[in-house]
XYZ file of C-alpha atoms in Angstrom:
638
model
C -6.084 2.328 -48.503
C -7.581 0.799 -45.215
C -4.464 1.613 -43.119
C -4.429 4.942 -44.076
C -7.899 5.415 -42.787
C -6.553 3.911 -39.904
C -3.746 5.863 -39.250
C -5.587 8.734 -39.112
C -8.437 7.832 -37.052
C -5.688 6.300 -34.289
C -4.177 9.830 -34.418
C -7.866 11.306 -33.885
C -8.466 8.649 -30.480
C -4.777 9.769 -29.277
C -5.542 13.179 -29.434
C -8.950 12.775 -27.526
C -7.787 10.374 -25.343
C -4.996 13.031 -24.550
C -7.043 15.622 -24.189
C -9.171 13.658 -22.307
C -7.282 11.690 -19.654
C -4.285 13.170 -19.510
C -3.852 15.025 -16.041
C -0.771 16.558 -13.768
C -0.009 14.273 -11.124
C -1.004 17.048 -8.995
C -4.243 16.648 -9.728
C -4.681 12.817 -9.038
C -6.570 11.851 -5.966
C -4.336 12.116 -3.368
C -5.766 8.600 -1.783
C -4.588 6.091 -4.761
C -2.618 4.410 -2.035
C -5.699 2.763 -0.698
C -5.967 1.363 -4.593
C -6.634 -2.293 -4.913
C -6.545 -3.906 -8.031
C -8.279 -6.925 -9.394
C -8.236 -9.092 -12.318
C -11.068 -10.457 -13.296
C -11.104 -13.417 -16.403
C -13.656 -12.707 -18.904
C -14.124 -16.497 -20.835
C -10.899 -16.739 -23.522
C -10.678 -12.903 -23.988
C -8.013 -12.226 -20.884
C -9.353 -10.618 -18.141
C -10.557 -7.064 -16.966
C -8.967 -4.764 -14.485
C -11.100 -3.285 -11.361
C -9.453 -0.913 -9.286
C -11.112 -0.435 -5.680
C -10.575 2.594 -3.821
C -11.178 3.574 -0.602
C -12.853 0.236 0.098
C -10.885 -0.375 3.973
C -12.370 3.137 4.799
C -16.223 2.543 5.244
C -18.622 0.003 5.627
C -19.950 -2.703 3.949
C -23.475 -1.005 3.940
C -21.839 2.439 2.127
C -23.446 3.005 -1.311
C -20.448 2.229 -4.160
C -19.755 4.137 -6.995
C -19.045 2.411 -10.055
C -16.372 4.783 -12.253
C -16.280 4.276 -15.890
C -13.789 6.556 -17.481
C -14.170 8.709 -20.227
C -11.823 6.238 -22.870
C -9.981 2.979 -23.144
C -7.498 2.514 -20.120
C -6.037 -0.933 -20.733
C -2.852 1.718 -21.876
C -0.029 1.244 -19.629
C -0.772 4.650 -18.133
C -4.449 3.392 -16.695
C -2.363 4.170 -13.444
C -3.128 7.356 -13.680
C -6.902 7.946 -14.614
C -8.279 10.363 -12.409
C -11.296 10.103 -10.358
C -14.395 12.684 -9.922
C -13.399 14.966 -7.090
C -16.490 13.305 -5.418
C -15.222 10.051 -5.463
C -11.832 10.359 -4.070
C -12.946 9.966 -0.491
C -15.135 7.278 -1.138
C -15.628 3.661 -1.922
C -14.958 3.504 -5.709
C -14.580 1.113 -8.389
C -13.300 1.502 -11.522
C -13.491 -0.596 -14.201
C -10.713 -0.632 -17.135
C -12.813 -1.876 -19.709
C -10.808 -2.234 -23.463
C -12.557 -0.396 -26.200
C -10.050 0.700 -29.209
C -6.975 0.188 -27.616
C -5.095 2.165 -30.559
C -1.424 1.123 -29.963
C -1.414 -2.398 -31.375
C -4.500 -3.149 -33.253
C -4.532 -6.718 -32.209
C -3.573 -7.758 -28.705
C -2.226 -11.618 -28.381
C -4.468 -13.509 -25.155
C -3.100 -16.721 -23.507
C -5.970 -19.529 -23.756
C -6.300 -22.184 -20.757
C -4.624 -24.982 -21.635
C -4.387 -28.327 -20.027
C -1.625 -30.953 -18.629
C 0.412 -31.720 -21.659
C -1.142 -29.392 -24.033
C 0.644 -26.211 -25.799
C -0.770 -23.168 -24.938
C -2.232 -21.543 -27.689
C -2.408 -17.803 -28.182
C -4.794 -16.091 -30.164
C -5.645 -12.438 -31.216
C -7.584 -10.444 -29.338
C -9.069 -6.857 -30.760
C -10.526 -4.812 -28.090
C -13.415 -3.438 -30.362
C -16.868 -3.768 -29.760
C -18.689 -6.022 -27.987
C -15.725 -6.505 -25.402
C -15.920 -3.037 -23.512
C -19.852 -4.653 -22.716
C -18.389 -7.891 -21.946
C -15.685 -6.473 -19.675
C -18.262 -4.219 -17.956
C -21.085 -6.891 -17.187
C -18.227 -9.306 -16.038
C -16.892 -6.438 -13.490
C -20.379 -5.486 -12.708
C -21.357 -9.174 -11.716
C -17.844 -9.874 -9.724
C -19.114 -6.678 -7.650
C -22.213 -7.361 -6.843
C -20.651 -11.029 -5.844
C -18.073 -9.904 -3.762
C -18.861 -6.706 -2.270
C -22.171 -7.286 -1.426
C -22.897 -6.920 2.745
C -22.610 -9.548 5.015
C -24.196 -8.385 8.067
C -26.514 -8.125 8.414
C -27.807 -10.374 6.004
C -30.779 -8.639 5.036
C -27.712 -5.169 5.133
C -28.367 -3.464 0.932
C -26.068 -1.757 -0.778
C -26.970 1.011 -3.371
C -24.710 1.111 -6.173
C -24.268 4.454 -8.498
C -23.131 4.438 -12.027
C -21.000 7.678 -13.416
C -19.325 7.776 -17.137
C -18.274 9.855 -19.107
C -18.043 10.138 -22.864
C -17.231 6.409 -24.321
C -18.205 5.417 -20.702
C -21.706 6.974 -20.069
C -22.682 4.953 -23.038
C -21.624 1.892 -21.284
C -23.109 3.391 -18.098
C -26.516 4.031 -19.317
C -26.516 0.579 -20.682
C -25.426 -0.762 -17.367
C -27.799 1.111 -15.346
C -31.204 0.386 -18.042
C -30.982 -3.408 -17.593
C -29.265 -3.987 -13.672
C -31.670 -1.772 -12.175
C -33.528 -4.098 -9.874
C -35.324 -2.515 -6.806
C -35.754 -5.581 -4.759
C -32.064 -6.562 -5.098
C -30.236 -6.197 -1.923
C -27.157 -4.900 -4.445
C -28.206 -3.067 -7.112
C -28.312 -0.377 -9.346
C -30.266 2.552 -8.191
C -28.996 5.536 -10.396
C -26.579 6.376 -12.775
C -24.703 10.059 -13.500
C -23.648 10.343 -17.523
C -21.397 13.297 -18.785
C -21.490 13.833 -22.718
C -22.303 10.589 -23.648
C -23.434 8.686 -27.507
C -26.790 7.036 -26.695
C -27.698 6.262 -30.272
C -24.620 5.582 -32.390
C -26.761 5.364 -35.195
C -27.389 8.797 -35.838
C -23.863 9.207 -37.142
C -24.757 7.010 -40.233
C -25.679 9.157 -43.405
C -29.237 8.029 -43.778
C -30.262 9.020 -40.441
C -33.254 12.040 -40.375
C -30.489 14.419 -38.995
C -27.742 14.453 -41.591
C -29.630 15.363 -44.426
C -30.931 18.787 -45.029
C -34.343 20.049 -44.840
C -35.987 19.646 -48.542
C -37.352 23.394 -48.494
C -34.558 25.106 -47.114
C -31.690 26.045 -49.955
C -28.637 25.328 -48.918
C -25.357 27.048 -49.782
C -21.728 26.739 -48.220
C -22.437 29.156 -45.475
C -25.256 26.769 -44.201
C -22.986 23.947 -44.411
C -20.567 25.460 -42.160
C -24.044 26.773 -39.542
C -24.527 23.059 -39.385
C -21.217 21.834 -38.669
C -21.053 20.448 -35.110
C -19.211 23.302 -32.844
C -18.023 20.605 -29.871
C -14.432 19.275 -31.170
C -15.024 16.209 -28.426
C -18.596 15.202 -30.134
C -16.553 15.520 -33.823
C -13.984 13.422 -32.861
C -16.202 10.811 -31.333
C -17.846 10.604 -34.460
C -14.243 10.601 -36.442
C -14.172 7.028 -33.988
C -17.323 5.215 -34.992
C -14.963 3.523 -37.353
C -12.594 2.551 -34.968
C -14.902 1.731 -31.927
C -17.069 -0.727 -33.655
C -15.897 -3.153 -36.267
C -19.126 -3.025 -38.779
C -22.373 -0.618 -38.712
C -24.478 -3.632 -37.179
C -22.747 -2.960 -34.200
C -24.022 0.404 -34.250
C -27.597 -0.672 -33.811
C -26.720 -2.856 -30.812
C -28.648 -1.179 -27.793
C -25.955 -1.623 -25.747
C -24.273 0.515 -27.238
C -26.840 2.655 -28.063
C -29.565 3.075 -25.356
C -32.146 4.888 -26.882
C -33.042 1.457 -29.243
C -34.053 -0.130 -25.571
C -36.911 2.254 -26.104
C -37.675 2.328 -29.696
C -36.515 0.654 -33.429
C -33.942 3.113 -34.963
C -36.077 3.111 -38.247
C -32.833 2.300 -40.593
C -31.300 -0.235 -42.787
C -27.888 -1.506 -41.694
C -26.044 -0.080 -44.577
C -22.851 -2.035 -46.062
C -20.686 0.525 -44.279
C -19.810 3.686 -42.323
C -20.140 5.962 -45.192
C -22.455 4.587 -47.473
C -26.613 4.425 -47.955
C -28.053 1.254 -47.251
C -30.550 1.840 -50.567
C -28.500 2.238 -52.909
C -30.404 3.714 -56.576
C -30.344 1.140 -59.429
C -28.025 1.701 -62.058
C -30.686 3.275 -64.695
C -31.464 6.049 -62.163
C -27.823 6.943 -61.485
C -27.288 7.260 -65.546
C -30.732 10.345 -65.405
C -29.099 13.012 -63.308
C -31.946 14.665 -64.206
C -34.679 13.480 -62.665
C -36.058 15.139 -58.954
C -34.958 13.800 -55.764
C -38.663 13.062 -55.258
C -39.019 10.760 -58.313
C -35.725 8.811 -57.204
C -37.156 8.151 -53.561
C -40.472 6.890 -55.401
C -38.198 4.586 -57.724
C -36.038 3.224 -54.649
C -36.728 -0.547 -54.046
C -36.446 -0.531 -50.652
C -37.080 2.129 -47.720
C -36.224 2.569 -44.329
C -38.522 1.328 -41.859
C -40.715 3.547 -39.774
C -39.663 4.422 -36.012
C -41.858 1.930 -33.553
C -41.861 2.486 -29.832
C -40.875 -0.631 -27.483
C -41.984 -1.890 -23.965
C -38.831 -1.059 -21.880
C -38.452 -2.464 -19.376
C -41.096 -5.373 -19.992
C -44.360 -5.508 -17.891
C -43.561 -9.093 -16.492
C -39.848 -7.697 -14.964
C -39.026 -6.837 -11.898
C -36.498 -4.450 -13.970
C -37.673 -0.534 -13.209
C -36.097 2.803 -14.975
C -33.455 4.406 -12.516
C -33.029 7.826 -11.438
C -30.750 8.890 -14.155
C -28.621 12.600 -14.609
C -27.807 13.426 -17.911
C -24.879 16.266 -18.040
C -23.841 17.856 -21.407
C -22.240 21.036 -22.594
C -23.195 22.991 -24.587
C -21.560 23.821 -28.170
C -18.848 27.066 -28.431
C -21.190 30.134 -29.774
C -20.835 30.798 -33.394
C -19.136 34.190 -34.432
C -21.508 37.068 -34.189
C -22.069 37.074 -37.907
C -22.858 33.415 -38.063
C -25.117 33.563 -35.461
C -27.078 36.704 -36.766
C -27.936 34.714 -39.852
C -29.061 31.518 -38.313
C -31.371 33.518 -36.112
C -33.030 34.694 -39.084
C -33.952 31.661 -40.630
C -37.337 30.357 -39.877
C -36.691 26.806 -39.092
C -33.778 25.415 -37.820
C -32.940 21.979 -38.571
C -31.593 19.944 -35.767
C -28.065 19.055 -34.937
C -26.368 16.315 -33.870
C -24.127 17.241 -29.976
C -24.368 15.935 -27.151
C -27.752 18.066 -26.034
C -29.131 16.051 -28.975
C -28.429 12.782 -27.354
C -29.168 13.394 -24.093
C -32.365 14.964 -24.713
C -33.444 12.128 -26.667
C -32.917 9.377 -24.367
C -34.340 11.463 -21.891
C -37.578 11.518 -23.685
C -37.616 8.055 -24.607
C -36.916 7.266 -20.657
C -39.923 9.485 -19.792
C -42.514 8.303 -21.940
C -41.543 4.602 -20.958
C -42.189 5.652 -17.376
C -45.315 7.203 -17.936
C -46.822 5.322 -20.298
C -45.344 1.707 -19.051
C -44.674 1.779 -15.769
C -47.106 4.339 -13.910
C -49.793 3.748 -16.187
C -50.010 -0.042 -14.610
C -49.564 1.119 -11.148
C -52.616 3.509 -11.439
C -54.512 0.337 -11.639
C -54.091 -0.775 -8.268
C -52.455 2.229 -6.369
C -54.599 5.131 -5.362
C -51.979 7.499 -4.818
C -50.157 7.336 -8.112
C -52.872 9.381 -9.998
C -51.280 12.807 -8.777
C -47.670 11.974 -9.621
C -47.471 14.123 -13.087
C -43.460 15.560 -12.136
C -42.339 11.337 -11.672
C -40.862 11.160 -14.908
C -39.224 14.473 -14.724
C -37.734 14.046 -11.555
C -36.118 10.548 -12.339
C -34.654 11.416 -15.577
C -33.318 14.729 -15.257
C -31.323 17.048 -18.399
C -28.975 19.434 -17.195
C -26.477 21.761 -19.136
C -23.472 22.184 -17.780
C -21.940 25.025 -18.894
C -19.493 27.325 -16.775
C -20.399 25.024 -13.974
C -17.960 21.847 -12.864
C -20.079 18.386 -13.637
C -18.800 17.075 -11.034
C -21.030 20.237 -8.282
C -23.828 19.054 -10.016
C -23.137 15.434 -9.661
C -21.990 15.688 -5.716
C -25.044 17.436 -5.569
C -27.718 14.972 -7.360
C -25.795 12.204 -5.849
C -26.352 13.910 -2.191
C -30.206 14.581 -2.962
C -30.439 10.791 -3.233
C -28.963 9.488 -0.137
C -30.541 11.687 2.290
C -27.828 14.084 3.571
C -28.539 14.714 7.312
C -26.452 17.508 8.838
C -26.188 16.458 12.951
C -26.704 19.401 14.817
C -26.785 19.222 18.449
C -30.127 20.510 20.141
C -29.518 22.277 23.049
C -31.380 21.722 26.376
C -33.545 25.367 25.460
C -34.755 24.532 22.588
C -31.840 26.165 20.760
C -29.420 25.291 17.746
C -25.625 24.514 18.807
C -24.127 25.708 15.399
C -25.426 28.964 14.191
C -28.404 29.202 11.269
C -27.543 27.515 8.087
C -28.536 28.748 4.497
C -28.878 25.862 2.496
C -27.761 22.016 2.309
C -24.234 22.581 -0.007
C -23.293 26.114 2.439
C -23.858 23.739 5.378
C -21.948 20.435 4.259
C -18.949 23.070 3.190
C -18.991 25.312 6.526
C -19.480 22.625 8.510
C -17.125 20.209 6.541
C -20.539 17.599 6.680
C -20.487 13.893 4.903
C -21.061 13.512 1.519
C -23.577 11.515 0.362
C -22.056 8.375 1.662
C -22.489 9.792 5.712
C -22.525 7.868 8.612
C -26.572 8.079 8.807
C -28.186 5.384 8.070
C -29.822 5.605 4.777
C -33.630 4.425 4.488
C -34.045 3.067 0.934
C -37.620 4.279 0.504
C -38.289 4.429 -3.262
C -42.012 5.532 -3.299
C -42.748 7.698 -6.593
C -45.222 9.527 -5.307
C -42.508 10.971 -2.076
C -40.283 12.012 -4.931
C -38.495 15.343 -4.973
C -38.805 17.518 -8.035
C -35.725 18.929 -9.496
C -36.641 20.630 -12.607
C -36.490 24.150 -12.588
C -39.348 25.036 -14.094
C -41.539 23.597 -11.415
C -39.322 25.163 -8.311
C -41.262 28.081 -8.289
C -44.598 26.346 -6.966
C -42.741 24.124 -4.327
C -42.216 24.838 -0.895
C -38.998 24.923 1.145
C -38.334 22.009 2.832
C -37.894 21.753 6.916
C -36.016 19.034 8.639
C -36.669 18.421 11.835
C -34.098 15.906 14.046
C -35.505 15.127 17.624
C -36.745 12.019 19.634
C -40.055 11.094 17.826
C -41.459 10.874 21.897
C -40.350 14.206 22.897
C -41.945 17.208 21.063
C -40.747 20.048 22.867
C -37.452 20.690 20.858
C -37.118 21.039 17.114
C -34.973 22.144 14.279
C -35.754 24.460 11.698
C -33.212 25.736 8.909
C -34.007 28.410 7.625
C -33.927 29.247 3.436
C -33.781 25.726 2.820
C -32.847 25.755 -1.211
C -36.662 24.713 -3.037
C -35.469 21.705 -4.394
C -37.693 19.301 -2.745
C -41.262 19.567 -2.475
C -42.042 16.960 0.445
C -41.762 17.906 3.859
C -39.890 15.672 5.827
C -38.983 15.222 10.029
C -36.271 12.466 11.022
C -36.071 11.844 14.822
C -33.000 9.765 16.337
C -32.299 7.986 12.976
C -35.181 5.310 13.921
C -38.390 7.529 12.697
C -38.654 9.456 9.365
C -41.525 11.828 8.564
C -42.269 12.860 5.154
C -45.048 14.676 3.726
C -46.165 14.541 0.017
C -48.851 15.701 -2.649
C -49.258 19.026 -0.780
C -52.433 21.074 -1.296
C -54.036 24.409 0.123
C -58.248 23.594 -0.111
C -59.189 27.557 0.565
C -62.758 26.424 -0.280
C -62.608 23.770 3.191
C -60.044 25.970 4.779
C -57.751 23.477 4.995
C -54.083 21.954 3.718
C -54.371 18.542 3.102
C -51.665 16.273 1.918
C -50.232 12.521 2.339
C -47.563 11.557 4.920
C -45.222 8.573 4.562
C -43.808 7.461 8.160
C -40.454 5.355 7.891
C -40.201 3.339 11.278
C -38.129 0.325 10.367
C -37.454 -0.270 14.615
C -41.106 0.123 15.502
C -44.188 -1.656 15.564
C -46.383 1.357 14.290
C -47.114 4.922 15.375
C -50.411 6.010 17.056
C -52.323 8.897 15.552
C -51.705 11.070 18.663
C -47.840 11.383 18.222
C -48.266 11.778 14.603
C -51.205 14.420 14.568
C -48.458 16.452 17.268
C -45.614 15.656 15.112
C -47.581 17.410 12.069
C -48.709 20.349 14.074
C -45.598 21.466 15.281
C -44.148 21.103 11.452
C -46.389 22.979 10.219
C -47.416 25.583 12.863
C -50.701 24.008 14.597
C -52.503 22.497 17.219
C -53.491 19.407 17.624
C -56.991 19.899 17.547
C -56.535 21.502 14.000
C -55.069 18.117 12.418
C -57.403 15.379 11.409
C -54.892 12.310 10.642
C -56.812 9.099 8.971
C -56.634 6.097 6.573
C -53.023 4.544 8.595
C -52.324 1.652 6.298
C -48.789 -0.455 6.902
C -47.010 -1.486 4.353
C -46.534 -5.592 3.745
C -43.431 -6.331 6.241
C -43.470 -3.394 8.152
C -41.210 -0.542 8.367
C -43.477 1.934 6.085
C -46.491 3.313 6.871
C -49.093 5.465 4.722
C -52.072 8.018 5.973
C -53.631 10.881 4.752
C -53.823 14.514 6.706
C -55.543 17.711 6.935
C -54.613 20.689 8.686
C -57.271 23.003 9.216
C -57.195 26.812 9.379
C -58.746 26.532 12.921
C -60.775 24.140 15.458
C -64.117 25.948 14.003
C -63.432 25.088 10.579
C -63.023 21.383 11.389
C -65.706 21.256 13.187
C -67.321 22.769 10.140
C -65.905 20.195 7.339
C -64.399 17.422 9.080
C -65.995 13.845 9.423
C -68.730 13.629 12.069
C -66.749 10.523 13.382
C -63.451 11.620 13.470
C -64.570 15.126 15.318
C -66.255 12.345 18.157
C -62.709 10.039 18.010
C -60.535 13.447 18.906
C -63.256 14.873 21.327
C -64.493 17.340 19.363
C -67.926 16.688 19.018
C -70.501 14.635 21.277
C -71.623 11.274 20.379
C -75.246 11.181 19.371
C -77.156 9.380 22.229
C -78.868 6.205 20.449
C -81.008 3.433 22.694
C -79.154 -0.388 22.461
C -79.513 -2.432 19.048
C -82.160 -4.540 20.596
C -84.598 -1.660 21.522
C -84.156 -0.555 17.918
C -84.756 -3.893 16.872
C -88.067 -4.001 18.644
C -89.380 -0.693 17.619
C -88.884 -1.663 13.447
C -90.547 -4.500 14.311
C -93.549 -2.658 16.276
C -93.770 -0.100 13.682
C -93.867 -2.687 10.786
C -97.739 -3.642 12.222
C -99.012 -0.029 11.980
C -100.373 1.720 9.345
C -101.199 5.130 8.121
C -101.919 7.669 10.815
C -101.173 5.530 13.921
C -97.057 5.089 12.830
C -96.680 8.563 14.455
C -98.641 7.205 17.021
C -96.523 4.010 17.814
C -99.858 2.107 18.443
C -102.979 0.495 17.335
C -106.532 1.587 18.187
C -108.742 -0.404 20.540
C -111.441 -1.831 18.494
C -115.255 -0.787 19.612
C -116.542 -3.865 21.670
């Protein structure tokens, strides 16, 4: 009976995997001549294939994507997996990891064998844990190999995209190789319909049983059916994929138990309860649901939340992107009578799982990670949209995953659009209507352009995606210009209000970026926090910067009051608060007595040197009563 089951869940992976990877040749990136290919041993299981694309074309200092693809392509046709439309001009690589490789179920591998011994061949299934195995080992021969060499302190970002079988691999990959102060790291990862918590395909999971006080009845069985054909057939493949149901709880494979315990037994197998009812409860029928759950010997553990990552590690949560689609709509009949029903139990898709490990990856960074930096950092008590901004949820829909992707991806590395400022003050190359109408009119770099990227990672300068906060932010402004010269600026126009700092870059040596932006109508005044990225200067005096902020945001000098400068440890980053006033009378009305006399705006109080002061305490201290307004002592009658 087993290779029956078999059979047919080899015919279910072909048909995914065809649907899935197989594309007209017209369609394949049209630079695969620029393919390298690598093989890379993994201990006694064979070896991995890495493909590297586009590497001869850019730096060593470019950010690299890291491509899982969507199945298994150890097939002889992993010649022709197709990349993202945004990585086909770019430095790529993908790894071939082996995961249910469902032409021969067991693959023969060639051991090492010494002088004079027989080589010894054993077999090799490709099931679960190798497509981990064959990840980490690509993964590490990257970071080994491709990191920069010059300059030696040179980084090198590296992003993470999978989809399907491989955005559960890349979640995994991108949770635990995250580490900021690595020169070659992980810093964010793109998933597309993706299985973060295998586990919820196993019958005694919260989701596959039905609500207690609904009544069922075959039309509700069919309402709960899932509608996505893709998320079916992945769960058609749990059998297939892993080789028992304790690899299902494995949080590699599943990412949301990095976050929390999946609160189930490991049952026997796929199909079956882990509690199984003793045999004199299976011979009463009879007796209530209820009653048999209060007979059970065993239950399933409660759900506990877990410290991810740990408080000791230098491991932090990346900025993740979690695509999905969304289900095909139900006829209208269908859908009529699930509307009516007053509580609608959840279903397992692909919304399901991404929504849930985006909650998980939330809470951890609010209640693990910015909860211990309140304690020493001033500035993180204002950051409520962090979490939202890093892990962001995103429905795909009639869109392409791959616009939203380019356009996340582009967010992240700083696009900068070179304009040429002309000697009036004017902008060679028309107006410009947002960031994606100006990098396709002007055919501008992608997120891997020639400007040097500034890997600033400061929550509290983060830009707010979500959409239900865009309609409180402010357009951004760039402004490109010599940080010395203040005459000449840029200013697009109907900047799209997707990031809520303000930022200025002048000659690629001197970033500007204002956060935590607030109008103070009560002090007449906006005040907010401004981050200044100079990694070629010493510092920046209070002068340039109080100019710099005027002309951003439509102001004299005399209206900005620029304080608390602090550097960070090694230079290159400095931190200091600002106000801009409504007008020079309204500073001179709330701002600091000492900072008004710094900037000229107010007259130093006249005071006589510390030694006359000194003196006069002292006189005064041998007078009493009356004669201290008089500043001294009565003659005495003779």
């Amino acid at each position: 009976m087993r290779w029956v089951v078999n059979s047919i869940l080899r015919s279910s992976v072909r048909s995914l995997q065809f649907r899935l990877g197989t594309k007209p040749l017209n369609t394949i990136a049209s630079g695969f001549h620029n393919a390298e290919r690598v093989n890379i041993p993994v201990g006694s299981s064979g070896s991995v294939k890495l493909d590297l694309y586009n590497l001869p074309k850019v730096s060593s200092s470019e950010p690299l994507l890291v491509y899982l693809p969507p199945f298994s392509t150890e097939a002889p046709t992993s010649d022709l997996t197709e990349l993202p439309r945004f990585a086909q001009k770019h430095a790529t690589a993908v790894i071939h990891y082996r995961w249910t490789d469902p032409w021969p179920e067991e693959k023969a591998v060639e051991d090492e064998a010494s002088d004079g011994e027989e080589t010894v061949y054993r077999r090799f299934r490709s099931g679960w844990p190798a497509p981990i195995h064959d990840t980490l080992r690509a993964y590490t021969w990257i970071t080994e190999n491709l990191i920069p060499t010059t300059p030696r302190s040179a980084r090198r970002d590296i992003y993470v995209y999978g989809s399907y079988l491989g955005a559960s691999l890349a979640t995994s990959l991108a949770l635990t190789e995250a580490y900021p102060h690595e020169r070659m790291a992980v810093r964010g990862c793109v998933a597309y319909n993706g299985i973060y918590n295998w586990t919820m395909f196993l019958p005694d999971h919260p989701i596959n049983k039905p609500p207690k006080s609904i009544s069922r009845n075959f039309l509700e069985e069919i309402l709960t059916l899932p509608g996505d054909p893709d998320f079916h057939e992945l769960k058609q493949m749990a059998r297939e994929l892993f080789n028992k149901p304790d690899d299902l709880f494995d949080p590699f494979a599943s990412s949301c138990l990095f976050f929390q315990t999946p609160g189930l037994l490991v049952p026997p197998s796929f199909d079956e309860s882990a509690i199984q009812p003793p045999s004199f409860l299976v011979d009463m029928p009879w007796l209530p649901e209820e009653a048999v759950e209060q007979l059970m010997p065993l239950k399933h553990p409660r759900k506990s939340p877990l410290v991810f990552p740990a408080r000791k590690s230098t491991l932090k949560i990346p900025e993740m992107l979690l695509l999905h689609d969304t289900a095909p709509l139900l006829p209208p009949s269908l859908l009529r009578r699930r509307q009516r029903r007053k509580k609608h139990s959840p279903v397992n898709s692909f919304r399901t799982q991404a929504e849930q490990l985006a909650s998980l990856m939330r809470r951890s960074i609010n209640k693990v990670e910015l909860k211990e930096r309140m304690k020493w950092d001033q500035d993180m008590h204002d950051c409520d949209y962090e979490a939202d901004r890093r892990v962001q949820v995103h429905d795909v829909g009639n869109k392409s995953n791959d616009v939203i992707a380019t356009t996340w991806l582009d967010d992240r590395n700083g696009i900068s659009i070179d304009f040429k400022v002309a000697s009036d003050g004017g902008v060679n190359g028309g107006k410009v209507g947002s960031s994606a109408a100006a990098l396709s009119s002007l055919g501008g770099p992608s997120f891997w352009s020639a400007t040097p990227r500034l890997d600033v990672r400061c929550p509290g300068a983060a830009r707010c995606h979500s959409p239900r906060y865009n309609t409180h932010l402010r357009p951004s402004r760039k402004i490109k210009n010599e940080f010395t010269n203040c005459s000449q600026f840029l200013f697009p126009r109907h900047q799209p209000p997707r990031s809520p700092s303000t930022s200025a870059k002048m000659a690629d040596s001197v970033t500007l970026r204002t956060r935590k932006f607030q109008r103070n109508p009560l002090l007449a005044r906006k005040q907010m926090v401004a981050d200044i990225i100079h990694p070629d200067q010493a510092g920046i005096s209070k002068a340039n910067l109080q100019q710099k902020l005027a002309t951003l945001y439509k102001a004299t000098p005399e209206q900005v009051s620029v304080f608390g400068l602090r550097t960070a440890f090694g230079g290159g980053k400095t931190t200091a608060f600002a106000c801009i006033y409504d007008s020079v009378e309204a500073r001179k009305k709330f701002d600091a007595k000492h900072r008004l006399v710094r900037n000229g705006l107010a007259t130093k109080p006249e005071r006589a040197s510390r030694q006359q002061r000194k003196q006069r305490k002292n006189r005064m201290k041998t007078l009493r009563g009356t004669e201290k307004t008089k500043g001294k002592k009565a003659k005495k009658d003779s």
